[in-house]
Amino acid sequence: MIKIENYVVRAIDKNKSFRVFIAKTTEMVEKARKTHDLTPVAAAALGRTITAGAMMGIMQKNEKDEVSIVIKGDGPIGGITVVAKKNGNTKGYVGNPRIPIELNEAGKLDVGKAVGTGKLTVIRDYGLKEPYIGQSDLITGEIAEDLSNYYASSEQQPSAVALGVLVDKDLSIKASGGMIIQVLPNISEDDLGLLEHKISVMTPMSTLIEQGYTPEQILEGLFEDMGMELLEKVPVDYVCDCKRDRIEKALISVGKSELQDMIEKDHGAELTCHFCNEKYQFSESDLVEMINSL
Ligand code: ZN
């Protein structure tokens, strides 16, 4: 039996007044760190976004639906992109994976400073002609607050988001996890008050994961008095599904004159996948064929 290391649990309370997603993502964030050779602050920033993405991916309805989180701030990390699917496959990259370590006043990795101010965009691709796009301002650049603000301002969906990545002394990922709580319209004042109190006194997610708690145990510990029903448990992983034909499509989309340029100047083209760093080579004759197909 294959051991499921990372997964997301989805649960709802007995009054159907709020739903909860809890993720353990330590190994998948470590995979991302190794893939991109991330420094600790870059690993924390991408790790938090991947963790959120994995949960948001699972929220989607159809197997082929894809959700992207694109964070564009003016900080040195130069942007964060994460793409997640319903099946738990999640991938991402940052503009500058080697930004130096910076600590904030609390002695923690300063993700907010690395990200800076700017916009958070969520793109939901349902395989239709036009994807659904929502956008909001970055509040702190710490990702969790920014997503919570996004849900409130762009989707009118009150949500509490907690994300945490703990980097070990050897720079590997020690613990990573997250939680999204979404309040449903029929919630009572009492339940809402109780929920807000629980969130305000909650132990950080990365601490709980580091202490060895599973998502089920975290769910039980936090909401045991609210009658939670566990709806599903979905394995999540860092997976890039890039294929040559998709990279080829992207290359064709640059247009005839650009392709002609590549033939004349470089006698070919090499494209690198941003998500997994796989290199794809296209020869002069490949490019000629592309031009002829246009
Ligand atoms: Zn790839």
XYZ file of N, CA, C and O in Angstrom, residues 6 129 154 292:
16
model
N 0.541 13.496 1.831
C -0.093 14.816 1.847
C -1.523 14.710 1.334
O -1.783 14.049 0.327
N -14.845 28.707 -23.099
C -14.088 29.698 -23.859
C -13.417 30.713 -22.944
O -12.229 30.986 -23.056
N -13.979 39.785 -3.627
C -14.217 39.433 -5.022
C -15.276 38.355 -5.191
O -15.949 38.296 -6.217
N 4.037 26.540 -41.277
C 3.168 26.002 -42.345
C 1.773 25.627 -41.826
O 0.812 25.642 -42.573
